[in-house]
Amino acid sequence: MELAPDDVEWVTCDSPVNIALIKYWGKRDEKLILPLNSSVSVTLNQEEVWEQSMKNARLQSVISQIKRLCRKRKIDGDQPNEKLQWKLHICSENNFPTAAGLASSAAGYACLVYALSKLYGVEGDISKIARLGSGSACRSIHGGFVIWNKGDAEDGEDSSTEQIAPETHWPELRVLILVVSDQTKHTASTVGMQTSVETSDLLHQRLQGVPKRIERIKKAILRKDFHSFAEITMKDSNQLHAVCLDTYPPISYLTDTSHHIMQLVHAINQDNSSNMVAYSFDAGPNAFLFMQEKDVPTVLDILHYFYPNSDPHFIRGIHVPGKHDTHVDYTAFSDIKVIPRALKFIIHTKPGPGPSVQESDNGLLTKDGLPK
Amino acid sequence: MELAPDDVEWVTCDSPVNIALIKYWGKRDEKLILPLNSSVSVTLNQEEVWEQSMKNARLQSVISQIKRLCRKRKIDGDQPNEKLQWKLHICSENNFPTAAGLASSAAGYACLVYALSKLYGVEGDISKIARLGSGSACRSIHGGFVIWNKGDAEDGEDSSTEQIAPETHWPELRVLILVVSDQTKHTASTVGMQTSVETSDLLHQRLQGVPKRIERIKKAILRKDFHSFAEITMKDSNQLHAVCLDTYPPISYLTDTSHHIMQLVHAINQDNSSNMVAYSFDAGPNAFLFMQEKDVPTVLDILHYFYPNSDPHFIRGIHVPGKHDTHVDYTAFSDIKVIPRALKFIIHTKPGPGPSVQESDNGLLTKDGLPK
């Protein structure tokens, strides 16, 4: 959000994407965007990968809620905020490759709500307002490891997010985003989860199991127990996609390449006698691979081997010196086919902080309040 | 089974494959091969598509059980059966393309048990012996529509099959087996279902829902209610594959082509405002499409359109005159991509009878008891 100078004021913010470890799938209230289950995510470093985007569908709801909070402060004794009368010019930009299929609306709404809160001087739990824009946007309000508690109240007042641990808690954790070549036209997650709630018997079993799973992943995060972290993350991703397949008509986000990546990850872990890598898939075919910093060169070597690609920009993000000489023994992977160019590119990132205010020099609007 | 003449006796039989509508996945007893849930199948016509095959793993168990039944008859007052002392020569042949991925062991064991029962003059419920060879073999002992009741007894005595309706009950029903080109190396179903039982939370929810689903498909079969038949069949196939994905490590039998076929079938049904086609997938990527005879030309036209293939033997089995002029309006399918050669070939068949004794001229053994 940015407004040109003089009798205008502007704020420029950026906001990170987040990837769910325990997935959000299914609403108990469509209008208030209240989830059927709590979820856990990790916020990704926006220096490497972030995005801004906006859709108009739920925009008015978000703006009016922020203004309501601003008015409430005024009633509570503060000075009236004349900015409430001002006109808003909003400009948004997405610097994350849309091909990566990360929920752009989550980062976009987190960014908008954060920027509006700075503009109007609103404090308090803005994640509830971000949720009204896009459910999982509420998790992008925090950095590091985040839990979105589903809450039980009808009005959603207890459906809130909190940080499990900051991004500095587990500095060795790394994320490789594998952008696959066989992108398909997917069912929008909003529509998809609605159909699952209506038709999938298996969703109910999933909902019963999530609380225990959340306790286990919280423990794994706090103890930096990568092996358990990986197992729970992979199982939850698989279960989400199982529920999608049990939906009628079925929803399928995973492609042959996604399944190939899953098979490769399990082979790496089996060869290592302990989990070295974990995958997670959102509403699309791209893989989010988690691993520890020390294992990044090995995993990159294996990915180069199975998905050969001569693109000089194949690996993006955090730099890892090339030719790692990790001496992987590929006889352990003899069952797995090499598929040239199965991946478009890989983004290397790590857990990161929540939204932040940017220097105005980076603003997206001209002095006249129009997009540059 | 066949033995050469003179002081030998021989029997030559063939036995059909069956495709499950309500799938068998998970055993409650590994040794007795007792299932966790009842299942329903349709036996396919062996004039068009059948197979024989044999594995040695459970062979001895099947032979000794047949001999036990034969001895039991003798104790019950019949003449002693001197054949029990004879040596057995067994030869088996599979005329169904193995690429089609139909459980060859099911038809093979049904055939063996049937032939042995004829040789030794054993009567009664031989499906229980077939089950010891390969779980779903017990369903191939009957023609038409078959239920395998899981039973509750520890010794499996009440785990038995019965015919819901003969193949003549619904003469309009047709099956197209779509053999896809992207065959993958699959997890064997025996190992797969064992891992599911150990690791899939969602399997338990599935088991709770199966009895109701079986009641509904029995009704649909008896009423020849194709719309319901199709919906239940597709939902059960999807649920089975959802459970496979929820297994850890996950099992994936469906490929991109399988998913494309599923998407196409749902598009056809939506365009038709009622189910015209149903899919079902076993432990492999090939699709079994069910439809009524009147709709076969339309469905074949659509399949030719989306999976163009110039192979003159592309359609096998029951003959349908070419160039059907069904005037399909493809604007309803604008979302769906055309994929040349996604299918290897299509087999056109229909429900059929159980195993039968063949003329000896067709035997597989020479007079010396050796394979021809």
XYZ file of C-alpha atoms in Angstrom:
744
model
C 0.000 0.000 0.000
C 1.365 3.354 -0.901
C 0.016 6.876 -1.139
C 1.897 9.769 -2.729
C 3.327 12.632 -0.589
C 1.919 16.092 0.365
C -1.624 15.662 1.658
C -1.193 11.957 1.278
C 0.546 9.332 3.290
C 1.873 6.037 2.134
C 3.099 2.774 3.474
C 4.996 0.139 1.557
C 5.201 -3.315 3.043
C 6.160 -6.752 2.057
C 4.822 -9.960 3.407
C 6.052 -13.530 3.278
C 4.442 -16.678 1.981
C 3.924 -19.558 4.362
C 3.826 -23.283 3.771
C 1.578 -25.394 5.952
C 3.074 -28.426 7.704
C -0.300 -29.449 9.113
C -2.663 -28.379 6.353
C -5.823 -26.295 6.468
C -8.569 -28.016 4.445
C -12.250 -27.329 5.086
C -14.144 -24.455 6.679
C -16.659 -24.606 9.515
C -17.908 -21.128 8.539
C -17.649 -19.978 4.937
C -18.325 -16.324 5.629
C -16.076 -15.864 8.634
C -13.501 -18.214 7.080
C -13.236 -20.361 10.177
C -11.363 -23.642 9.676
C -12.496 -27.158 10.577
C -9.045 -27.932 11.922
C -6.096 -26.084 13.391
C -3.035 -25.854 11.166
C 0.700 -25.307 11.533
C 2.932 -23.512 9.050
C 6.397 -22.181 8.554
C 6.848 -18.693 7.173
C 9.425 -18.513 4.390
C 12.187 -15.969 4.150
C 10.996 -13.050 2.045
C 14.485 -12.010 1.117
C 14.543 -15.036 -1.055
C 10.953 -15.623 -1.863
C 7.963 -13.470 -1.194
C 4.983 -12.181 -3.047
C 2.209 -9.633 -3.027
C -1.041 -10.070 -4.802
C -4.598 -8.975 -4.368
C -8.004 -10.140 -5.374
C -11.058 -7.968 -5.054
C -13.511 -10.569 -3.725
C -12.832 -10.157 -0.025
C -11.056 -6.813 -0.207
C -13.903 -4.664 1.062
C -14.383 -6.941 4.057
C -10.734 -6.560 5.043
C -10.698 -2.751 4.594
C -13.919 -2.247 6.568
C -12.641 -4.436 9.431
C -9.405 -2.459 9.687
C -11.394 0.802 9.684
C -13.686 -0.615 12.376
C -10.671 -1.343 14.605
C -9.383 2.166 13.935
C -12.740 3.717 14.923
C -12.866 1.516 18.013
C -9.547 2.977 19.184
C -10.962 6.469 18.705
C -14.006 5.651 20.873
C -11.644 4.178 23.461
C -10.179 7.649 23.980
C -7.594 8.222 21.280
C -7.625 11.108 18.849
C -10.031 10.770 15.916
C -8.214 9.389 12.899
C -8.976 11.681 9.975
C -7.322 9.226 7.625
C -10.528 7.208 7.812
C -12.033 9.744 5.422
C -9.186 9.502 2.950
C -9.334 7.649 -0.324
C -7.146 4.586 -0.647
C -4.829 3.815 -3.544
C -3.552 0.272 -3.361
C -0.857 -1.248 -5.493
C 0.432 -4.751 -5.168
C 3.259 -6.657 -6.767
C 4.211 -10.305 -6.716
C 7.920 -11.073 -6.978
C 7.477 -14.770 -6.452
C 7.183 -16.815 -9.652
C 3.473 -17.524 -9.960
C 4.456 -20.870 -11.489
C 5.513 -21.968 -8.024
C 1.846 -22.143 -7.128
C 2.231 -20.736 -3.650
C -1.026 -19.315 -2.364
C -0.502 -15.752 -3.576
C -3.670 -14.559 -1.903
C -2.262 -15.534 1.518
C 0.825 -13.334 1.249
C -1.157 -10.624 -0.573
C -3.796 -10.287 2.118
C -1.263 -10.535 4.926
C 0.603 -7.674 3.264
C -2.488 -5.549 2.704
C -3.741 -5.961 6.266
C -0.304 -5.251 7.678
C 0.073 -2.117 5.517
C -3.427 -0.872 6.416
C -2.708 -1.454 10.121
C 0.422 0.708 9.834
C -1.410 3.392 7.864
C -4.329 3.649 10.312
C -2.201 3.025 13.389
C -4.199 -0.059 14.341
C -2.654 -2.530 16.770
C -3.698 -5.867 18.192
C -4.415 -9.190 16.479
C -4.557 -8.274 12.789
C -4.261 -11.935 11.781
C -8.030 -12.296 12.265
C -8.568 -9.622 9.636
C -6.038 -11.215 7.289
C -8.043 -14.449 7.662
C -11.100 -12.706 6.206
C -9.112 -12.030 3.043
C -7.782 -15.540 2.679
C -7.805 -18.203 5.393
C -4.118 -19.047 5.467
C -3.122 -15.344 5.215
C -3.503 -15.209 9.007
C -0.441 -17.443 9.333
C 1.728 -15.107 7.204
C 1.322 -12.361 9.843
C 3.943 -14.143 11.950
C 7.452 -15.247 11.100
C 8.930 -18.643 11.889
C 6.693 -21.509 12.990
C 3.052 -20.587 13.337
C -0.080 -22.296 14.611
C -3.573 -21.259 13.578
C -5.906 -22.525 16.298
C -9.267 -23.335 14.786
C -11.240 -22.059 17.779
C -14.745 -23.146 18.714
C -16.668 -19.875 19.079
C -19.357 -19.215 16.504
C -18.121 -15.683 15.851
C -14.543 -16.933 15.351
C -13.115 -14.766 18.127
C -10.994 -17.684 19.370
C -9.754 -18.653 15.901
C -6.336 -17.069 16.214
C -2.707 -17.523 15.266
C 0.364 -17.625 17.431
C 4.042 -18.182 16.885
C 5.333 -21.564 18.042
C 8.947 -20.470 17.585
C 10.647 -17.621 15.725
C 12.604 -18.199 12.524
C 15.829 -17.948 14.552
C 14.869 -21.006 16.620
C 15.942 -23.548 14.013
C 18.517 -21.726 11.870
C 19.705 -24.951 10.192
C 16.324 -25.642 8.559
C 16.246 -25.176 4.786
C 13.527 -25.326 2.151
C 13.870 -26.244 -1.518
C 10.839 -25.384 -3.620
C 10.736 -27.700 -6.626
C 8.749 -26.043 -9.392
C 7.654 -28.870 -11.666
C 7.225 -28.662 -15.427
C 3.902 -30.477 -15.714
C 1.783 -27.698 -14.238
C -1.887 -28.545 -14.455
C -5.003 -26.459 -14.211
C -6.054 -26.981 -10.599
C -9.287 -26.710 -8.745
C -9.151 -23.508 -6.629
C -8.577 -24.514 -3.015
C -11.649 -22.553 -1.812
C -13.927 -24.582 -4.081
C -11.968 -27.784 -3.500
C -12.236 -27.754 0.273
C -15.931 -26.937 0.093
C -16.540 -30.014 -2.078
C -14.433 -32.147 0.295
C -16.518 -31.054 3.293
C -19.677 -32.009 1.405
C -18.576 -35.338 -0.058
C -15.498 -36.889 1.598
C -16.127 -39.469 4.324
C -12.413 -39.660 5.003
C -12.207 -35.944 5.890
C -13.979 -36.679 9.176
C -11.355 -39.230 10.171
C -8.663 -36.694 9.272
C -10.230 -34.052 11.516
C -10.184 -36.445 14.463
C -6.480 -37.091 14.012
C -5.224 -33.517 13.512
C -5.021 -32.388 17.192
C -2.661 -35.233 18.096
C -0.592 -34.576 14.986
C -0.303 -30.881 15.880
C 0.946 -31.714 19.376
C 3.543 -34.014 17.855
C 4.846 -31.509 15.289
C 5.019 -28.733 17.899
C 7.213 -30.988 19.995
C 9.345 -31.892 16.981
C 9.821 -28.197 16.128
C 10.680 -27.204 19.698
C 13.161 -30.091 20.004
C 14.489 -29.583 16.455
C 13.828 -33.295 15.927
C 14.106 -33.408 12.140
C 13.267 -37.095 11.741
C 9.850 -36.716 13.433
C 9.259 -33.309 11.833
C 9.766 -34.914 8.428
C 7.513 -37.904 9.061
C 4.604 -35.839 10.394
C 4.945 -33.295 7.576
C 4.919 -35.960 4.857
C 2.042 -37.885 6.420
C -0.073 -34.753 6.677
C 0.593 -33.771 3.084
C -0.315 -37.278 1.911
C -3.473 -37.298 3.993
C -4.618 -33.967 2.597
C -4.192 -35.251 -0.954
C -5.902 -38.521 -0.002
C -8.926 -36.503 1.163
C -8.839 -34.607 -2.143
C -8.965 -37.920 -4.022
C -11.841 -39.106 -1.801
C -13.775 -35.946 -2.748
C -16.502 -36.381 -5.366
C -15.744 -35.572 -8.113
C -12.149 -36.220 -7.051
C -9.572 -33.441 -6.850
C -6.039 -34.164 -7.928
C -3.189 -31.735 -7.373
C -0.285 -34.179 -7.626
C 1.163 -35.105 -11.010
C 3.439 -37.962 -12.054
C 6.392 -35.671 -11.288
C 5.046 -34.970 -7.789
C 4.771 -38.709 -7.169
C 8.267 -39.224 -8.574
C 9.635 -36.643 -6.114
C 7.824 -38.403 -3.246
C 9.287 -41.740 -4.278
C 12.778 -40.196 -4.499
C 12.482 -38.588 -1.053
C 11.467 -41.911 0.535
C 14.389 -43.617 -1.232
C 16.828 -40.972 0.079
C 15.459 -41.376 3.598
C 15.577 -45.152 3.468
C 19.149 -45.094 2.169
C 20.033 -42.695 4.993
C 18.331 -44.914 7.637
C 16.730 -41.744 9.012
C 14.743 -38.911 7.446
C 17.048 -36.503 5.615
C 14.319 -34.811 3.532
C 10.574 -34.178 3.858
C 8.122 -33.151 1.147
C 4.930 -31.178 1.420
C 2.479 -30.337 -1.379
C -0.140 -27.601 -1.323
C -2.983 -27.229 -3.819
C -0.635 -27.791 -6.754
C 2.056 -30.168 -8.047
C 5.148 -28.299 -6.752
C 7.111 -29.841 -3.898
C 8.366 -28.065 -0.800
C 11.330 -30.027 0.453
C 12.562 -29.524 4.001
C 16.036 -30.529 5.132
C 18.886 -29.403 7.336
C 21.567 -27.050 6.028
C 24.247 -29.739 6.169
C 22.258 -31.950 3.785
C 21.489 -29.325 1.137
C 24.540 -30.142 -1.062
C 23.708 -33.871 -1.045
C 20.043 -33.280 -1.833
C 20.895 -30.811 -4.614
C 23.326 -33.330 -6.127
C 20.606 -36.000 -6.109
C 18.055 -33.613 -7.631
C 20.568 -32.619 -10.352
C 21.129 -36.297 -11.067
C 17.458 -37.305 -11.373
C 16.162 -34.085 -12.949
C 19.047 -32.965 -15.145
C 18.632 -29.386 -16.334
C 21.130 -27.151 -18.101
C 19.379 -23.870 -17.206
C 22.057 -21.671 -15.548
C 19.308 -20.272 -13.316
C 18.058 -23.727 -12.317
C 18.887 -23.163 -8.637
C 17.712 -19.802 -7.265
C 17.769 -18.212 -3.828
C 20.379 -18.953 -1.160
C 23.666 -19.685 -2.859
C 25.276 -23.119 -2.516
C 28.681 -23.564 -4.162
C 28.330 -25.820 -7.237
C 29.890 -29.286 -7.747
C 29.406 -30.507 -4.245
C 31.360 -33.760 -4.500
C 29.064 -35.387 -2.000
C 29.816 -38.798 -3.554
C 26.249 -40.082 -3.521
C 26.047 -43.806 -4.280
C 23.247 -44.067 -6.832
C 23.029 -47.862 -6.717
C 20.610 -47.379 -3.802
C 18.258 -45.581 -6.220
C 18.308 -48.100 -9.072
C 14.483 -48.290 -9.100
C 14.101 -44.610 -9.855
C 14.068 -43.193 -13.375
C 16.033 -40.124 -14.437
C 13.665 -37.521 -15.928
C 15.392 -34.642 -17.718
C 13.697 -31.268 -17.247
C 10.960 -32.652 -14.944
C 11.655 -29.556 -12.840
C 11.536 -26.004 -14.187
C 13.697 -24.629 -11.386
C 14.415 -24.873 -7.680
C 14.212 -22.084 -5.106
C 16.432 -22.453 -2.072
C 15.145 -20.615 1.005
C 14.708 -20.934 4.770
C 12.231 -19.927 7.476
C 11.864 -16.155 7.690
C 10.220 -13.293 9.575
C 6.708 -11.884 9.186
C 5.642 -8.782 7.191
C 7.741 -5.625 7.412
C 7.600 -1.992 6.371
C 9.847 -1.173 3.421
C 11.784 1.962 2.613
C 9.516 4.293 0.632
C 12.055 4.335 -2.227
C 10.784 0.894 -3.116
C 7.174 2.052 -3.339
C 4.912 0.923 -6.129
C 2.935 4.160 -6.598
C 3.895 7.457 -8.230
C 3.470 10.794 -6.467
C 0.029 11.012 -8.095
C -1.038 7.794 -6.422
C -0.955 5.766 -9.610
C 0.932 2.545 -10.167
C 4.451 3.167 -11.454
C -4.701 -78.502 -15.389
C -4.182 -81.293 -17.797
C -2.847 -84.822 -17.635
C -2.065 -86.956 -20.661
C -4.192 -90.068 -21.557
C -3.767 -93.816 -20.710
C -3.096 -94.160 -16.978
C -3.503 -90.437 -16.653
C -6.491 -88.174 -16.549
C -6.637 -84.535 -17.450
C -8.889 -81.553 -17.095
C -8.576 -78.314 -18.996
C -10.436 -75.320 -17.647
C -10.548 -71.638 -18.102
C -11.449 -69.045 -15.568
C -12.450 -65.416 -15.845
C -10.953 -62.300 -14.318
C -13.123 -60.163 -12.083
C -13.086 -56.455 -11.393
C -14.082 -55.246 -7.940
C -16.762 -52.552 -7.661
C -16.376 -52.385 -3.891
C -12.678 -53.069 -3.434
C -10.869 -55.545 -1.200
C -7.982 -53.788 0.593
C -6.574 -55.097 3.852
C -6.556 -58.521 5.519
C -7.691 -59.408 9.032
C -5.739 -62.669 8.795
C -2.651 -62.875 6.594
C -2.401 -66.654 6.627
C -6.043 -67.507 6.029
C -6.349 -64.513 3.678
C -9.422 -63.163 5.423
C -10.391 -59.635 4.378
C -11.052 -56.629 6.608
C -14.085 -55.726 4.501
C -16.581 -57.444 2.248
C -16.212 -56.695 -1.457
C -18.373 -56.800 -4.587
C -17.138 -57.620 -8.086
C -18.317 -58.293 -11.580
C -16.889 -61.257 -13.450
C -15.813 -60.402 -17.000
C -16.656 -62.417 -20.051
C -13.898 -64.905 -20.756
C -14.766 -65.179 -24.411
C -13.366 -61.726 -24.764
C -10.928 -61.470 -21.946
C -9.660 -64.118 -19.598
C -6.402 -65.382 -18.270
C -4.670 -68.200 -16.496
C -1.571 -67.828 -14.478
C 0.038 -69.441 -11.502
C 2.481 -68.571 -8.827
C 4.058 -71.148 -6.588
C 3.861 -69.281 -3.271
C 0.451 -70.483 -2.169
C 0.146 -73.425 -4.547
C 0.810 -76.179 -2.031
C -1.802 -74.786 0.327
C -4.449 -74.871 -2.403
C -3.578 -78.418 -3.547
C -3.539 -79.817 -0.005
C -6.924 -78.212 0.783
C -8.514 -79.745 -2.309
C -7.071 -83.154 -1.393
C -8.373 -82.733 2.151
C -11.897 -82.159 0.796
C -11.499 -85.197 -1.449
C -10.419 -87.374 1.523
C -13.297 -86.023 3.592
C -15.768 -87.279 0.971
C -14.147 -90.716 1.117
C -14.556 -90.826 4.920
C -18.177 -89.761 4.469
C -18.864 -93.036 2.654
C -17.787 -92.581 -0.970
C -15.317 -94.814 -2.740
C -11.651 -94.124 -2.014
C -10.194 -91.801 -4.628
C -6.981 -93.368 -5.911
C -6.189 -90.195 -7.809
C -5.004 -88.738 -4.516
C -1.840 -90.813 -4.962
C -1.209 -89.591 -8.505
C 1.381 -87.053 -9.451
C 0.103 -83.718 -10.732
C 1.267 -81.966 -13.883
C -0.038 -78.436 -14.059
C 0.191 -76.064 -16.985
C -1.227 -72.599 -17.123
C -1.553 -69.992 -19.829
C -2.583 -66.365 -19.740
C -4.346 -65.044 -22.825
C -5.085 -61.662 -21.334
C -2.524 -58.973 -22.110
C -0.470 -58.706 -18.937
C -0.121 -55.010 -19.711
C -3.758 -54.621 -18.703
C -2.684 -55.153 -15.107
C -5.622 -57.324 -14.133
C -4.848 -59.451 -11.108
C -3.616 -62.521 -12.964
C -3.256 -64.528 -9.770
C -7.006 -64.208 -9.136
C -8.048 -65.844 -12.410
C -5.138 -68.292 -12.214
C -6.012 -69.620 -8.788
C -9.728 -69.716 -9.556
C -8.881 -71.806 -12.614
C -6.530 -74.143 -10.744
C -8.972 -74.756 -7.917
C -11.834 -75.314 -10.335
C -9.762 -77.775 -12.408
C -8.570 -79.640 -9.304
C -12.153 -79.893 -8.035
C -13.207 -81.454 -11.352
C -10.227 -83.844 -11.346
C -10.799 -85.050 -7.791
C -14.586 -84.908 -7.999
C -14.796 -82.427 -5.126
C -17.969 -80.412 -4.719
C -19.112 -77.669 -2.370
C -17.745 -74.186 -1.772
C -14.417 -74.207 -3.594
C -14.200 -70.409 -3.452
C -12.742 -70.688 0.059
C -9.863 -72.716 -1.362
C -9.380 -70.280 -4.222
C -9.116 -67.521 -1.580
C -6.078 -69.274 -0.086
C -4.331 -68.898 -3.440
C -5.170 -65.245 -3.900
C -7.809 -63.322 -1.953
C -9.891 -62.039 -4.850
C -9.675 -65.392 -6.698
C -12.666 -66.494 -4.614
C -14.833 -63.997 -6.527
C -13.808 -65.425 -9.929
C -15.455 -68.759 -9.002
C -18.845 -67.190 -9.817
C -20.058 -65.438 -12.939
C -21.947 -62.153 -13.008
C -22.129 -59.991 -9.899
C -20.435 -61.456 -6.866
C -20.153 -60.562 -3.199
C -17.367 -61.782 -0.961
C -18.644 -61.532 2.604
C -15.754 -60.865 4.935
C -17.115 -63.082 7.709
C -16.309 -62.744 11.384
C -15.170 -66.235 12.404
C -11.520 -66.626 13.313
C -11.101 -69.699 11.119
C -12.657 -67.880 8.150
C -15.460 -70.438 7.733
C -18.005 -67.632 7.209
C -15.812 -65.692 4.756
C -17.610 -66.824 1.621
C -18.711 -65.650 -1.804
C -22.139 -65.627 -3.364
C -23.626 -64.484 -6.610
C -25.741 -61.330 -6.342
C -27.033 -61.766 -9.878
C -25.933 -63.827 -12.892
C -24.278 -62.219 -15.934
C -27.612 -62.491 -17.780
C -29.298 -60.181 -15.247
C -27.987 -56.964 -16.792
C -27.239 -57.856 -20.419
C -26.864 -54.185 -21.436
C -23.854 -53.598 -19.176
C -20.549 -53.133 -21.004
C -16.953 -52.745 -19.887
C -14.138 -50.938 -21.692
C -10.680 -51.673 -20.330
C -8.411 -48.736 -21.114
C -4.815 -49.929 -21.123
C -2.728 -46.799 -20.584
C 0.709 -46.159 -22.041
C 2.386 -44.801 -18.917
C 2.615 -48.123 -17.101
C 4.554 -47.756 -13.879
C 6.231 -50.244 -11.618
C 3.624 -50.767 -8.893
C 3.733 -51.942 -5.347
C 2.334 -55.498 -5.237
C -1.169 -55.350 -3.773
C -0.353 -57.941 -1.074
C 2.453 -55.769 0.281
C 0.518 -52.553 -0.344
C -2.546 -53.526 1.650
C -0.399 -54.783 4.515
C 1.346 -51.393 4.755
C -2.046 -49.626 4.589
C -3.377 -51.670 7.496
C -0.294 -50.746 9.533
C -0.084 -47.041 8.699
C -3.268 -45.531 7.234
C -5.606 -43.779 9.669
C -8.115 -43.261 6.890
C -8.455 -47.015 6.248
C -10.436 -47.343 9.475
C -12.970 -44.766 8.341
C -13.249 -46.622 5.018
C -13.976 -49.921 6.776
C -16.817 -48.303 8.697
C -18.448 -47.075 5.496
C -18.168 -50.205 3.337
C -21.233 -52.164 4.620
C -23.603 -49.302 3.727
C -21.915 -48.892 0.353
C -22.320 -52.626 -0.362
C -26.044 -52.484 0.437
C -26.395 -49.559 -1.944
C -24.535 -51.167 -4.852
C -26.453 -54.438 -4.432
C -29.676 -52.468 -4.768
C -28.317 -50.583 -7.779
C -27.315 -53.867 -9.470
C -30.647 -55.566 -8.755
C -32.590 -52.505 -10.033
C -30.171 -51.963 -12.939
C -29.898 -48.358 -11.739
C -26.863 -47.306 -13.745
C -26.607 -43.788 -12.320
C -26.240 -45.030 -8.732
C -24.112 -47.998 -9.801
C -21.695 -45.572 -11.456
C -21.492 -43.163 -8.529
C -20.852 -45.869 -5.928
C -18.285 -47.593 -8.143
C -16.328 -44.369 -8.767
C -16.466 -43.293 -5.115
C -15.168 -46.658 -3.968
C -12.320 -46.644 -6.455
C -11.340 -43.127 -5.392
C -11.498 -44.046 -1.729
C -9.275 -47.059 -2.210
C -6.652 -44.915 -3.938
C -7.040 -42.238 -1.251
C -6.203 -44.879 1.371
C -3.175 -45.897 -0.715
C -1.975 -42.280 -0.711
C -2.554 -42.074 3.060
C -0.335 -45.140 3.496
C 3.237 -44.482 4.682
C 5.286 -44.491 2.538
C 2.449 -43.625 0.169
C 1.358 -45.984 -2.601
C 0.363 -44.528 -5.929
C -1.236 -46.607 -8.669
C -2.837 -43.794 -10.653
C -0.833 -41.887 -13.264
C -1.503 -38.571 -15.000
C -3.358 -40.547 -17.691
C -5.535 -42.259 -15.076
C -6.435 -38.851 -13.657
C -7.104 -37.522 -17.151
C -9.531 -40.412 -17.772
C -11.283 -39.672 -14.458
C -11.621 -36.004 -15.392
C -13.003 -36.960 -18.822
C -15.547 -39.375 -17.335
C -16.831 -36.708 -14.934
C -17.063 -34.238 -17.837
C -19.057 -36.759 -19.913
C -21.408 -37.408 -16.998
C -21.875 -33.726 -16.259
C -22.598 -32.983 -19.907
C -25.106 -35.853 -19.904
C -26.791 -34.580 -16.683
C -26.683 -38.172 -15.435
C -23.947 -40.802 -15.178
C -23.246 -42.359 -18.569
C -19.846 -43.851 -17.645
C -18.132 -45.052 -14.463
C -14.433 -45.717 -13.903
C -12.759 -48.135 -11.535
C -9.017 -48.606 -10.986
C -7.345 -51.609 -9.386
C -3.723 -51.762 -8.244
C -2.524 -50.188 -11.502
C -3.101 -47.219 -13.803
C -5.529 -48.890 -16.266
C -9.167 -47.832 -16.230
C -12.185 -50.117 -16.245
C -15.051 -48.118 -17.710
C -18.619 -49.296 -17.191
C -21.483 -48.120 -19.374
C -24.660 -49.326 -21.027
C -24.578 -50.901 -24.475
C -26.443 -47.977 -26.040
C -23.733 -45.556 -24.938
C -20.717 -47.549 -26.154
C -20.514 -45.818 -29.580
C -20.633 -42.348 -27.991
C -18.017 -43.229 -25.389
C -15.744 -44.812 -28.019
C -16.051 -41.692 -30.179
C -15.060 -39.513 -27.240
C -12.128 -41.792 -26.366
C -10.966 -41.735 -30.003
C -11.159 -37.948 -29.936
C -9.159 -37.427 -26.733
C -6.724 -40.308 -27.155
C -6.156 -40.455 -30.915
C -4.441 -43.664 -31.968
C -3.901 -45.034 -35.458
C -3.312 -48.657 -34.348
C -5.768 -50.791 -36.386
C -6.081 -53.063 -33.321
C -6.762 -50.154 -30.974
C -10.234 -51.493 -30.079
C -10.329 -55.198 -29.229
C -13.056 -57.536 -28.016
C -16.750 -57.129 -28.796
C -17.096 -55.549 -32.215
C -18.686 -52.112 -32.579
C -19.111 -50.816 -36.149
C -16.648 -47.934 -36.751
C -17.491 -44.286 -37.482
C -20.391 -44.029 -35.142
C -21.627 -40.565 -36.122
C -22.786 -39.921 -32.604
C -22.337 -36.161 -33.146
C -20.706 -35.430 -29.803
C -20.481 -31.696 -29.094
C -16.917 -31.224 -27.881
C -17.445 -27.628 -26.711
C -18.590 -29.141 -23.394
C -15.090 -30.601 -22.999
C -13.053 -27.491 -23.768
C -11.082 -27.819 -20.492
C -9.751 -31.231 -21.423
C -6.556 -31.745 -23.379
C -6.224 -34.172 -26.289
C -3.376 -36.646 -25.599
C -2.361 -38.732 -28.625
C -1.402 -42.315 -27.757
C -2.147 -41.935 -24.034
C -3.863 -45.324 -24.367
C -2.165 -48.422 -25.759
C -5.455 -50.119 -26.600
C -9.000 -50.683 -25.413
C -10.685 -54.028 -24.686
C -14.466 -54.095 -25.053
C -16.159 -56.775 -22.951
C -19.175 -57.445 -20.709
C -20.069 -59.414 -17.582
C -19.543 -63.131 -18.067
C -19.900 -66.566 -16.468
C -17.568 -68.316 -13.995
C -14.924 -70.970 -14.776
C -15.737 -73.764 -17.188
C -14.300 -77.044 -18.431
C -12.846 -76.816 -21.939
C -12.721 -79.376 -24.713
C -9.558 -81.464 -24.270
C -8.387 -80.464 -27.758
C -7.464 -77.118 -26.273
C -5.273 -78.666 -23.575
C -1.903 -77.246 -22.703
C -0.070 -80.521 -22.008
C 1.280 -83.176 -24.365
C 0.460 -86.865 -23.970
C 3.626 -87.157 -21.866
C 2.296 -84.617 -19.395
C 4.685 -81.899 -20.481
C 3.763 -78.381 -21.578
C 3.166 -78.196 -25.333
